Coordinates of C-alpha atoms in Angstrom, one line a residue:
Chain A
X1 CA -93.3 -41.8 -2.8
X2 CA -91.8 -39.7 -5.5
X3 CA -88.1 -39.6 -6.1
X4 CA -86.3 -37.0 -8.2
X5 CA -83.5 -34.6 -8.7
X6 CA -83.3 -30.9 -8.2
X7 CA -80.6 -28.6 -9.7
X8 CA -79.4 -25.2 -8.8
X9 CA -77.9 -24.7 -12.2
X10 CA -74.6 -23.2 -11.0
X11 CA -71.6 -22.8 -13.3
X12 CA -68.7 -23.8 -11.1
X13 CA -65.2 -24.8 -12.2
X14 CA -64.3 -28.4 -11.6
X15 CA -61.8 -28.0 -8.7
X16 CA -59.8 -31.1 -10.0
X17 CA -59.2 -29.6 -13.4
X18 CA -59.9 -25.9 -13.0
X19 CA -62.2 -25.9 -16.0
X20 CA -65.7 -24.3 -15.8
X21 CA -68.4 -25.3 -18.3
X22 CA -69.7 -22.6 -20.6
X23 CA -73.3 -21.4 -20.1
X24 CA -74.2 -23.3 -23.2
X25 CA -72.6 -26.5 -21.8
X26 CA -74.2 -26.1 -18.4
X27 CA -77.7 -25.5 -19.9
X28 CA -77.3 -28.6 -22.1
X29 CA -76.0 -30.6 -19.1
X30 CA -79.2 -29.7 -17.1
X31 CA -81.3 -31.0 -20.0
X32 CA -79.2 -34.2 -20.2
X33 CA -79.6 -34.7 -16.5
X34 CA -83.4 -34.3 -16.8
X35 CA -83.5 -36.9 -19.6
X36 CA -81.3 -39.3 -17.7
X37 CA -83.5 -38.9 -14.6
X38 CA -86.5 -40.1 -16.6
X39 CA -84.4 -42.9 -18.2
X40 CA -83.3 -44.3 -14.9
X41 CA -86.8 -44.2 -13.5
X42 CA -86.9 -41.1 -11.3
X43 CA -90.3 -39.3 -11.0
X44 CA -89.4 -35.6 -10.7
X45 CA -86.9 -33.1 -12.3
X46 CA -86.9 -29.7 -10.7
X47 CA -84.8 -26.7 -11.7
X48 CA -83.9 -23.6 -9.7
X49 CA -84.6 -20.1 -10.7
X50 CA -81.8 -17.5 -10.4
X51 CA -81.1 -14.1 -11.8
X52 CA -77.4 -13.7 -11.2
X53 CA -74.2 -15.4 -12.2
X54 CA -72.9 -18.1 -11.7
X55 CA -76.4 -19.5 -12.2
X56 CA -77.9 -20.1 -15.6
X57 CA -81.6 -21.1 -15.1
X58 CA -83.4 -17.7 -15.2
X59 CA -86.2 -18.9 -17.4
X60 CA -87.5 -22.2 -15.9
X61 CA -90.6 -22.7 -18.1
X62 CA -88.5 -22.3 -21.3
X63 CA -86.2 -25.1 -20.1
X64 CA -89.0 -27.3 -18.7
X65 CA -91.1 -26.9 -21.9
X66 CA -88.1 -28.1 -23.9
X67 CA -87.6 -31.1 -21.5
X68 CA -91.4 -31.8 -21.6
X69 CA -91.1 -32.3 -25.4
X70 CA -88.3 -34.8 -25.0
X71 CA -89.8 -36.9 -22.1
X72 CA -93.0 -38.9 -21.5
X73 CA -93.3 -39.6 -17.9
X74 CA -91.2 -37.4 -15.5
X75 CA -92.9 -34.6 -13.5
X76 CA -91.4 -31.2 -14.2
X77 CA -91.0 -28.9 -11.3
X78 CA -89.1 -26.0 -9.8
X79 CA -86.8 -25.6 -6.8
X80 CA -87.8 -22.8 -6.3
X81 CA -90.1 -20.4 -8.2
X82 CA -89.5 -16.9 -6.8
X83 CA -93.0 -16.0 -5.6
X84 CA -91.6 -12.7 -4.2
X85 CA -90.1 -11.1 -7.2
X86 CA -92.0 -12.7 -10.1
X87 CA -95.3 -11.2 -11.1
X88 CA -97.9 -13.8 -9.9
X89 CA -99.9 -13.1 -13.0
X90 CA -97.0 -14.2 -15.2
X91 CA -96.4 -17.3 -13.0
X92 CA -100.1 -18.2 -13.5
X93 CA -99.9 -17.8 -17.2
X94 CA -96.4 -19.4 -17.8
X95 CA -97.0 -22.5 -15.7
X96 CA -100.6 -23.0 -17.0
X97 CA -99.1 -23.0 -20.5
X98 CA -96.4 -25.4 -19.5
X99 CA -99.0 -27.6 -17.9
X100 CA -100.9 -27.9 -21.2
X101 CA -97.8 -28.6 -23.2
X102 CA -96.5 -31.2 -20.7
X103 CA -99.9 -32.9 -20.5
X104 CA -100.2 -32.1 -16.8
X105 CA -96.7 -33.3 -15.8
X106 CA -96.1 -30.0 -13.9
X107 CA -96.0 -28.8 -10.4
X108 CA -94.1 -25.9 -8.7
X109 CA -92.3 -25.2 -5.5
X110 CA -92.6 -21.6 -4.3
X111 CA -89.7 -19.9 -2.6
X112 CA -88.7 -16.5 -1.5
X113 CA -85.1 -16.3 -2.8
X114 CA -82.3 -15.1 -0.5
X115 CA -80.2 -13.1 -3.0
X116 CA -80.5 -9.5 -1.7
X117 CA -80.0 -7.6 -5.0
X118 CA -82.6 -9.7 -6.9
X119 CA -85.4 -7.9 -5.0
X120 CA -84.4 -4.4 -6.0
X121 CA -83.6 -5.6 -9.6
X122 CA -87.2 -6.6 -9.8
X123 CA -88.5 -3.6 -8.0
X124 CA -89.1 -5.2 -4.6
X125 CA -87.6 -4.9 -1.1
X126 CA -86.2 -8.0 0.6
X127 CA -87.6 -6.8 3.9
X128 CA -91.0 -7.6 2.4
X129 CA -90.1 -11.2 1.6
X130 CA -92.8 -12.8 3.7
X131 CA -95.6 -10.3 2.9
X132 CA -94.7 -10.6 -0.8
X133 CA -94.8 -14.5 -0.6
X134 CA -98.2 -14.3 1.2
X135 CA -99.9 -11.7 -1.1
X136 CA -98.5 -12.9 -4.4
X137 CA -99.5 -16.5 -3.8
X138 CA -102.9 -15.5 -2.6
X139 CA -103.4 -13.9 -6.0
X140 CA -101.9 -16.8 -7.9
X141 CA -104.1 -19.2 -6.1
X142 CA -107.2 -17.2 -7.2
X143 CA -106.0 -16.7 -10.8
X144 CA -105.9 -20.5 -11.3
X145 CA -109.3 -21.1 -9.7
X146 CA -111.5 -18.1 -10.7
X147 CA -112.1 -17.4 -14.3
X148 CA -112.5 -13.6 -13.8
X149 CA -110.6 -11.9 -11.0
X150 CA -111.0 -8.5 -9.4
X151 CA -108.0 -7.9 -7.1
X152 CA -106.2 -5.2 -5.2
X153 CA -103.2 -5.6 -3.0
X154 CA -100.1 -3.8 -1.6
X155 CA -97.5 -4.9 -4.1
X156 CA -99.0 -5.1 -7.6
X157 CA -101.1 -3.0 -9.8
X158 CA -104.8 -3.8 -9.3
X159 CA -106.7 -6.2 -11.6
X160 CA -110.3 -5.6 -12.7
X161 CA -112.0 -8.3 -14.8
X162 CA -108.8 -10.2 -15.5
X163 CA -108.7 -13.7 -16.8
X164 CA -105.4 -15.6 -16.7
X165 CA -105.0 -17.7 -19.9
X166 CA -104.7 -20.5 -20.7
X167 CA -107.0 -21.8 -17.9
X168 CA -105.3 -24.7 -16.1
X169 CA -105.4 -28.0 -17.9
X170 CA -108.8 -29.8 -17.2
X171 CA -109.5 -27.0 -14.8
X172 CA -107.0 -28.5 -12.3
X173 CA -104.4 -26.0 -11.1
X174 CA -100.8 -27.4 -10.9
X175 CA -100.0 -28.7 -7.4
X176 CA -97.9 -26.3 -5.4
X177 CA -95.2 -27.0 -2.8
X178 CA -94.0 -24.2 -0.5
X179 CA -90.3 -24.4 0.2
X180 CA -88.8 -23.0 3.3
X181 CA -85.8 -23.8 5.5
X182 CA -86.7 -21.9 8.6
X183 CA -89.7 -19.6 8.3
X184 CA -92.7 -20.7 10.3
X185 CA -94.9 -18.3 8.2
X186 CA -94.3 -20.4 5.1
X187 CA -95.2 -23.6 6.8
X188 CA -98.3 -21.9 8.0
X189 CA -99.1 -20.8 4.5
X190 CA -98.6 -24.3 3.0
X191 CA -100.9 -25.7 5.8
X192 CA -103.6 -23.1 5.2
X193 CA -104.0 -24.0 1.6
X194 CA -103.5 -27.7 2.0
X195 CA -100.5 -27.4 -0.3
X196 CA -97.3 -29.4 0.0
X197 CA -94.4 -28.3 2.2
X198 CA -90.8 -28.9 1.0
X199 CA -87.9 -28.6 3.5
X200 CA -84.6 -28.4 1.6
X201 CA -82.8 -30.0 4.5
X202 CA -79.4 -30.3 2.7
X203 CA -78.0 -27.4 4.6
X204 CA -79.8 -28.0 7.9
X205 CA -79.6 -30.5 10.8
X206 CA -82.6 -32.9 11.2
X207 CA -83.4 -31.4 14.6
X208 CA -84.5 -28.1 12.9
X209 CA -86.1 -29.9 9.9
X210 CA -88.3 -31.9 12.3
X211 CA -89.5 -28.8 14.1
X212 CA -90.8 -26.9 11.0
X213 CA -92.3 -30.1 9.4
X214 CA -94.1 -30.8 12.7
X215 CA -95.5 -27.2 12.6
X216 CA -96.7 -27.7 9.0
X217 CA -98.3 -31.0 9.8
X218 CA -100.1 -29.7 13.0
X219 CA -101.5 -26.7 11.1
X220 CA -102.5 -28.8 8.0
X221 CA -104.8 -30.7 10.4
X222 CA -105.9 -27.5 12.1
X223 CA -107.1 -26.1 8.7
X224 CA -109.1 -29.3 8.0
X225 CA -107.2 -30.8 5.1
X226 CA -106.7 -34.2 6.9
X227 CA -104.8 -35.6 9.7
X228 CA -101.3 -34.3 10.5
X229 CA -99.7 -37.4 9.1
X230 CA -101.6 -37.0 5.8
X231 CA -99.9 -33.6 5.1
X232 CA -97.7 -33.6 1.9
X233 CA -94.1 -33.3 2.8
X234 CA -91.0 -33.2 0.6
X235 CA -87.3 -33.3 1.6
X236 CA -84.0 -32.5 0.0
X237 CA -81.0 -34.8 0.0
X238 CA -77.5 -34.8 -1.4
X239 CA -75.5 -37.9 -2.2
X240 CA -72.3 -39.1 -3.9
X241 CA -71.8 -42.8 -4.3
X242 CA -69.2 -45.4 -5.1
X243 CA -69.4 -49.1 -4.3
X244 CA -66.7 -48.6 -1.7
X245 CA -67.5 -45.7 0.6
X246 CA -63.8 -44.7 1.0
X247 CA -63.6 -44.3 -2.8
X248 CA -66.7 -42.1 -2.7
X249 CA -65.2 -39.9 0.0
X250 CA -61.8 -39.6 -1.7
X251 CA -63.4 -38.6 -5.0
X252 CA -65.9 -36.2 -3.6
X253 CA -63.7 -34.4 -1.1
X254 CA -62.1 -31.9 -3.5
X255 CA -65.6 -30.9 -4.7
X256 CA -66.8 -30.5 -1.1
X257 CA -63.7 -28.5 0.0
X258 CA -64.0 -26.1 -2.9
X259 CA -67.8 -25.8 -3.2
X260 CA -69.0 -22.2 -2.9
X261 CA -71.5 -23.2 -0.2
X262 CA -69.2 -25.3 2.0
X263 CA -65.6 -24.4 1.2
X264 CA -63.5 -23.3 4.1
X265 CA -66.1 -24.5 6.6
X266 CA -66.6 -27.7 8.5
X267 CA -64.8 -30.9 7.3
X268 CA -66.7 -33.3 5.0
X269 CA -67.0 -35.7 7.9
X270 CA -68.5 -33.1 10.3
X271 CA -70.9 -31.8 7.6
X272 CA -72.1 -35.4 6.9
X273 CA -72.7 -35.9 10.6
X274 CA -74.7 -32.7 10.9
X275 CA -76.6 -32.6 7.7
X276 CA -78.2 -35.2 5.3
X277 CA -75.1 -35.1 3.0
X278 CA -74.2 -38.7 2.4
X279 CA -71.0 -39.6 0.6
X280 CA -70.6 -43.4 0.6
X281 CA -72.0 -46.6 -0.7
X282 CA -75.5 -47.0 -2.2
X283 CA -76.4 -48.9 0.9
X284 CA -75.4 -46.0 3.1
X285 CA -77.6 -43.7 1.0
X286 CA -80.5 -46.1 1.4
X287 CA -80.1 -46.2 5.2
X288 CA -79.7 -42.5 5.6
X289 CA -82.7 -41.7 3.4
X290 CA -84.8 -44.1 5.5
X291 CA -83.7 -42.2 8.6
X292 CA -85.3 -39.0 7.2
X293 CA -88.6 -40.8 7.5
X294 CA -87.9 -41.4 11.2
X295 CA -87.3 -37.7 11.5
X296 CA -90.4 -36.3 9.8
X297 CA -92.8 -39.2 9.4
X298 CA -94.0 -40.8 6.2
X299 CA -93.4 -38.3 3.4
X300 CA -94.2 -37.9 -0.2
X301 CA -91.3 -36.6 -2.2
X302 CA -87.5 -37.0 -2.0
X303 CA -85.4 -34.8 -4.2
X304 CA -81.6 -35.2 -4.5
X305 CA -79.1 -32.6 -5.4
X306 CA -76.6 -34.4 -7.7
X307 CA -75.0 -31.9 -10.0
X308 CA -73.3 -29.0 -8.3
X309 CA -69.8 -27.8 -7.1
X310 CA -68.3 -28.4 -10.5
X311 CA -68.9 -32.2 -10.8
X312 CA -68.5 -33.1 -14.5
X313 CA -71.6 -34.1 -16.4
X314 CA -70.3 -37.7 -17.0
X315 CA -69.9 -38.2 -13.3
X316 CA -73.4 -36.8 -12.6
X317 CA -75.0 -39.1 -15.2
X318 CA -73.1 -42.1 -13.8
X319 CA -74.4 -41.1 -10.3
X320 CA -77.9 -41.0 -11.6
X321 CA -77.4 -44.5 -13.0
X322 CA -76.4 -45.8 -9.6
X323 CA -79.3 -43.9 -7.9
X324 CA -81.8 -45.3 -10.4
X325 CA -80.6 -48.9 -10.4
X326 CA -79.3 -49.5 -6.8
X327 CA -80.9 -47.0 -4.5
X328 CA -84.4 -45.9 -5.7
X329 CA -85.9 -49.4 -6.2
X330 CA -85.0 -50.4 -2.6
X331 CA -86.2 -47.1 -1.2
X332 CA -89.5 -47.4 -3.2
X333 CA -90.1 -50.8 -1.8
X334 CA -89.2 -49.9 1.8
X335 CA -91.1 -46.6 1.9
X336 CA -94.2 -48.3 0.4
X337 CA -93.9 -51.2 2.9
X338 CA -93.7 -48.7 5.9
X339 CA -96.4 -46.3 4.7
X340 CA -99.7 -46.7 6.5
X341 CA -102.7 -47.0 4.1
X342 CA -104.2 -43.7 5.1
X343 CA -101.1 -41.7 4.2
X344 CA -101.5 -40.4 0.7
X345 CA -99.0 -40.2 -2.2
X346 CA -98.0 -36.9 -3.5
X347 CA -100.8 -35.4 -5.7
X348 CA -100.4 -35.6 -9.5
X349 CA -102.4 -34.1 -12.2
X350 CA -104.2 -37.4 -12.6
X351 CA -105.0 -37.8 -8.9
X352 CA -106.2 -34.2 -8.6
X353 CA -108.4 -34.6 -11.7
X354 CA -109.8 -37.9 -10.4
X355 CA -110.5 -36.3 -7.0
X356 CA -112.3 -33.4 -8.6
X357 CA -114.4 -35.6 -10.9
X358 CA -115.4 -37.7 -7.9
X359 CA -116.4 -34.6 -6.0
X360 CA -118.4 -33.2 -9.0
X361 CA -120.1 -36.5 -9.8
X362 CA -123.8 -36.5 -9.0
X363 CA -124.3 -38.4 -5.8
X364 CA -126.3 -41.6 -6.3
X365 CA -129.8 -41.4 -4.8
X366 CA -129.9 -43.1 -1.5
X367 CA -132.6 -45.7 -1.5
X368 CA -133.6 -45.3 2.1
X369 CA -137.1 -46.3 3.0
X370 CA -138.9 -44.9 5.9
X371 CA -137.0 -41.7 6.3
X372 CA -139.5 -38.9 6.7
X373 CA -139.8 -36.7 3.6
Chain B
X1 CA -86.3 -9.2 44.6
X2 CA -87.9 -12.7 44.7
X3 CA -85.6 -15.4 45.8
X4 CA -85.8 -17.7 42.8
X5 CA -82.5 -18.9 41.5
X6 CA -81.0 -16.7 38.8
X7 CA -78.8 -17.8 35.9
X8 CA -75.8 -15.9 34.8
X9 CA -73.9 -16.6 31.7
X10 CA -70.3 -15.3 31.3
X11 CA -68.9 -15.0 27.8
X12 CA -65.1 -14.7 27.8
X13 CA -63.2 -14.1 24.6
X14 CA -59.8 -14.4 26.1
X15 CA -57.3 -16.4 24.0
X16 CA -54.5 -17.3 26.4
X17 CA -54.4 -19.8 29.2
X18 CA -54.5 -18.4 31.8
X19 CA -56.2 -15.3 30.4
X20 CA -56.6 -12.0 32.1
X21 CA -59.9 -11.6 30.2
X22 CA -61.1 -14.8 32.0
X23 CA -59.6 -13.6 35.2
X24 CA -61.7 -10.4 34.9
X25 CA -64.8 -12.4 33.9
X26 CA -64.5 -14.6 36.9
X27 CA -64.1 -11.6 39.3
X28 CA -67.2 -10.0 37.8
X29 CA -69.2 -13.2 38.1
X30 CA -68.0 -13.7 41.7
X31 CA -69.0 -10.1 42.7
X32 CA -72.4 -10.6 41.1
X33 CA -72.9 -13.9 43.0
X34 CA -71.9 -12.2 46.2
X35 CA -74.3 -9.3 45.7
X36 CA -77.1 -11.7 45.0
X37 CA -76.2 -13.9 47.9
X38 CA -76.6 -10.7 50.1
X39 CA -80.1 -10.5 48.9
X40 CA -80.7 -14.2 49.5
X41 CA -80.9 -15.1 45.9
X42 CA -78.9 -18.2 44.7
X43 CA -77.0 -17.8 41.4
X44 CA -76.1 -20.4 38.8
X45 CA -73.1 -19.4 36.7
X46 CA -72.1 -20.9 33.3
X47 CA -69.0 -19.7 31.7
X48 CA -68.5 -19.9 27.9
X49 CA -64.9 -19.7 26.7
X50 CA -65.3 -18.6 23.0
X51 CA -62.0 -20.1 22.2
X52 CA -63.7 -23.5 22.7
X53 CA -66.2 -22.6 20.0
X54 CA -63.8 -20.8 17.6
X55 CA -64.0 -23.3 14.7
X56 CA -67.7 -23.8 15.2
X57 CA -68.3 -20.0 15.0
X58 CA -66.6 -19.8 11.7
X59 CA -68.4 -22.9 10.5
X60 CA -71.8 -21.4 11.5
X61 CA -71.0 -18.2 9.6
X62 CA -70.2 -20.2 6.5
X63 CA -72.9 -22.9 6.7
X64 CA -75.7 -21.0 8.4
X65 CA -76.3 -23.4 11.2
X66 CA -74.6 -24.0 14.6
X67 CA -73.0 -27.3 15.6
X68 CA -74.8 -29.0 18.5
X69 CA -72.2 -27.7 21.0
X70 CA -72.4 -24.1 19.8
X71 CA -76.1 -24.3 19.7
X72 CA -76.2 -25.2 23.4
X73 CA -73.9 -22.3 24.2
X74 CA -76.1 -19.8 22.2
X75 CA -79.2 -21.2 24.0
X76 CA -77.6 -20.7 27.4
X77 CA -77.0 -17.1 26.6
X78 CA -80.6 -16.3 25.4
X79 CA -82.1 -18.2 28.3
X80 CA -80.0 -16.5 31.0
X81 CA -81.3 -13.9 33.5
X82 CA -78.1 -11.9 33.0
X83 CA -75.0 -11.8 30.9
X84 CA -71.4 -10.8 31.5
X85 CA -69.4 -10.3 28.3
X86 CA -65.7 -9.7 28.4
X87 CA -63.3 -9.3 25.5
X88 CA -59.7 -8.3 25.0
X89 CA -59.3 -5.1 23.1
X90 CA -57.6 -5.6 19.8
X91 CA -57.0 -2.8 17.3
X92 CA -59.2 -0.3 19.1
X93 CA -62.2 -2.6 19.4
X94 CA -63.5 -6.0 20.6
X95 CA -61.8 -9.1 19.3
X96 CA -63.0 -10.7 16.1
X97 CA -63.9 -13.8 18.0
X98 CA -66.1 -11.8 20.4
X99 CA -67.9 -10.2 17.5
X100 CA -68.4 -13.6 15.7
X101 CA -70.4 -14.9 18.7
X102 CA -72.8 -11.9 18.7
X103 CA -73.0 -12.1 14.9
X104 CA -74.4 -15.6 14.9
X105 CA -76.8 -15.0 17.9
X106 CA -80.3 -14.9 16.5
X107 CA -81.8 -11.4 16.1
X108 CA -83.8 -10.0 19.0
X109 CA -82.7 -12.7 21.4
X110 CA -80.9 -10.3 23.7
X111 CA -83.9 -7.9 23.9
X112 CA -83.8 -6.4 27.4
X113 CA -81.1 -8.7 28.6
X114 CA -79.1 -7.2 31.6
X115 CA -75.5 -7.1 30.5
X116 CA -72.3 -6.2 32.2
X117 CA -69.5 -5.5 29.7
X118 CA -65.8 -5.7 30.5
X119 CA -62.5 -5.6 28.6
X120 CA -58.8 -6.1 29.1
X121 CA -55.8 -4.6 27.4
X122 CA -52.1 -3.9 27.9
X123 CA -52.4 -0.3 28.8
X124 CA -55.2 1.9 30.2
X125 CA -55.2 4.0 27.0
X126 CA -57.6 1.5 25.3
X127 CA -60.3 1.7 28.1
X128 CA -62.8 3.8 26.1
X129 CA -63.0 1.1 23.5
X130 CA -65.6 -0.3 25.9
X131 CA -67.7 2.8 25.4
X132 CA -67.3 3.4 21.7
X133 CA -67.2 -0.2 20.5
X134 CA -68.6 -2.8 23.0
X135 CA -71.5 -0.8 24.4
X136 CA -72.9 0.2 20.9
X137 CA -72.7 -3.4 19.8
X138 CA -74.8 -4.6 22.8
X139 CA -77.1 -1.5 22.5
X140 CA -77.7 -2.4 18.9
X141 CA -78.8 -5.9 20.1
X142 CA -81.3 -4.1 22.4
X143 CA -79.5 -5.4 25.5
X144 CA -79.8 -3.4 28.7
X145 CA -76.1 -2.6 29.4
X146 CA -75.4 -1.4 32.9
X147 CA -73.8 2.0 33.2
X148 CA -70.4 0.9 34.6
X149 CA -68.2 -1.0 32.2
X150 CA -65.1 -2.5 33.7
X151 CA -61.7 -2.2 31.9
X152 CA -58.7 -3.9 33.3
X153 CA -55.2 -2.9 32.1
X154 CA -52.2 -5.0 33.0
X155 CA -51.2 -2.5 35.7
X156 CA -54.7 -2.8 37.3
X157 CA -53.8 -6.3 38.5
X158 CA -51.0 -4.9 40.6
X159 CA -52.3 -1.4 41.6
X160 CA -52.4 -0.7 45.3
X161 CA -55.6 0.9 46.7
X162 CA -55.4 4.7 46.6
X163 CA -58.2 6.6 48.3
X164 CA -58.6 9.1 45.5
X165 CA -58.7 6.5 42.7
X166 CA -61.3 4.0 41.7
X167 CA -59.5 0.7 42.1
X168 CA -60.4 -2.3 39.8
X169 CA -62.0 -3.9 42.8
X170 CA -64.3 -0.9 43.4
X171 CA -65.3 -0.8 39.8
X172 CA -66.0 -4.5 39.7
X173 CA -68.2 -4.2 42.8
X174 CA -70.1 -1.2 41.5
X175 CA -70.7 -2.8 38.1
X176 CA -71.8 -6.1 39.7
X177 CA -74.3 -4.1 41.9
X178 CA -75.7 -2.5 38.9
X179 CA -76.1 -5.8 37.1
X180 CA -77.9 -7.4 40.1
X181 CA -80.3 -4.5 40.3
X182 CA -81.0 -4.8 36.5
X183 CA -81.6 -8.6 36.9
X184 CA -83.9 -7.9 39.9
X185 CA -86.3 -5.7 38.0
X186 CA -86.2 -7.5 34.7
X187 CA -89.5 -8.9 33.7
X188 CA -88.9 -12.2 31.9
X189 CA -90.8 -11.8 28.7
X190 CA -91.6 -15.3 27.4
X191 CA -89.9 -15.6 24.0
X192 CA -92.4 -16.0 21.3
X193 CA -91.7 -19.4 19.6
X194 CA -92.9 -19.1 16.0
X195 CA -92.8 -22.9 15.7
X196 CA -94.9 -23.6 18.7
X197 CA -97.3 -20.6 18.1
X198 CA -97.3 -19.6 14.5
X199 CA -98.9 -16.4 13.4
X200 CA -102.4 -17.5 12.1
X201 CA -102.7 -17.3 8.3
X202 CA -105.5 -14.8 8.2
X203 CA -103.3 -12.4 10.2
X204 CA -100.4 -13.0 7.8
X205 CA -102.8 -12.2 4.9
X206 CA -104.1 -9.1 6.5
X207 CA -100.7 -7.7 7.4
X208 CA -99.5 -8.4 3.8
X209 CA -102.3 -6.4 2.4
X210 CA -101.4 -3.4 4.5
X211 CA -104.8 -3.4 6.4

């Protein structure tokens, strides 16, 4: 089981002080969070990709490359990479380059993006969201696996004799997750390729989460990648912790009440009841996260959103300390204890390379006597 | 008309207790039940008071998902054989609460749904709001709105029967008859559940490539 953090990269004023970080401060804060995530023993740091204020991370590989140089162990990922409005050729090149620089510590999560104007800004039409995700990824998948690609599609200029460079590290393409909250087409896409499926359930009740994950698992088996319970599932989560749960609620409430995504809506208590948001003690976070497993089965990656709604950096770093010291060690132990032996861990560069080498290795001659010819 | 039980959902956007909007909604539902009973068809009626879901409707708009209670109400509507939708007329149109409910209903879920629309107001001068506001809203949602829409002004509740005039009672009966006939001929199209039966990937890939 992998545990990590994902960040949206929003510049939001702290509602308790009214002060907003500058873009420079927010970008440096994201880096500090990534470094802290590695320090406290998390496995994954993932950044969003946005092309409009108040978000700063428009250039994920630049940021992840910088973090790669300052870390040794943590996997660098995205949440999400816009497969609709980015050129799949540039994604192939950028992330292969990042993969080399980071020594293989890279995977990606594909997403469509739901900000209407971003599509026309990049020459696309939001009504083509699903077809763009399907076609662009089909091309990206080939660019990382075939040295020379001839290709023609609906949305991009054709390619003849094109080689995407650098080739993936060790000939192993980065592992890909497909993120979707509610589109069965994306679950189907992830299942078809045998890729991972990430359900960012932080804004969505578990009854819905379960449905789309079940679909992905069933189709993963249908396409012959393994049993349904061996499909690669990731979930989101959102927590704020203090030793005493009432303190956590008191401190977090102004951030909840003024957050761009929740403000003016349901109460903190209702939202906690209906979504995975957990504001309370570390023990409550442990219990709630283990409940996710009851909802979707044994899964491979849990990412937490820790740094939005104007929470100051010091608080976020402190939260990461609590997560790393009090929550994750228990969750690691429990998830591992509950996981059946046939359910795989999330693929990494090392595991994918080992699997490929095993598949490529010459089969030992079977010394079977008496078998005709 | 086969005699299987039909389900009717009544959506009332009245605000007061008691509400004339609810009163009209109940009269429309009763007339529909009576017309079906004449044909030997039992009717199950569920009434949804939007006031009970007002907070949840705003929350759904802001968070993108319904509370369990609102989700059950939305499901009742899309699973019904027929719908009666009644709103007070505010500022020349349906009330904001009425619109919120149809705003959060998933797209295409009212496709072909037989709908009887009704409205209430203080004076008869607002009656055409049904035709220029409520009917286009339901038409946009691809609902099959019956020709007679029923408007009740305050004075309609006290008006004596005059032979030359269409009384509220007459209009209710005519509209209910139209709704029953629409429900009788409606072919229930099984809703495609994209989670139970996903579009196979090769088909997604082909449609994406414009083939």
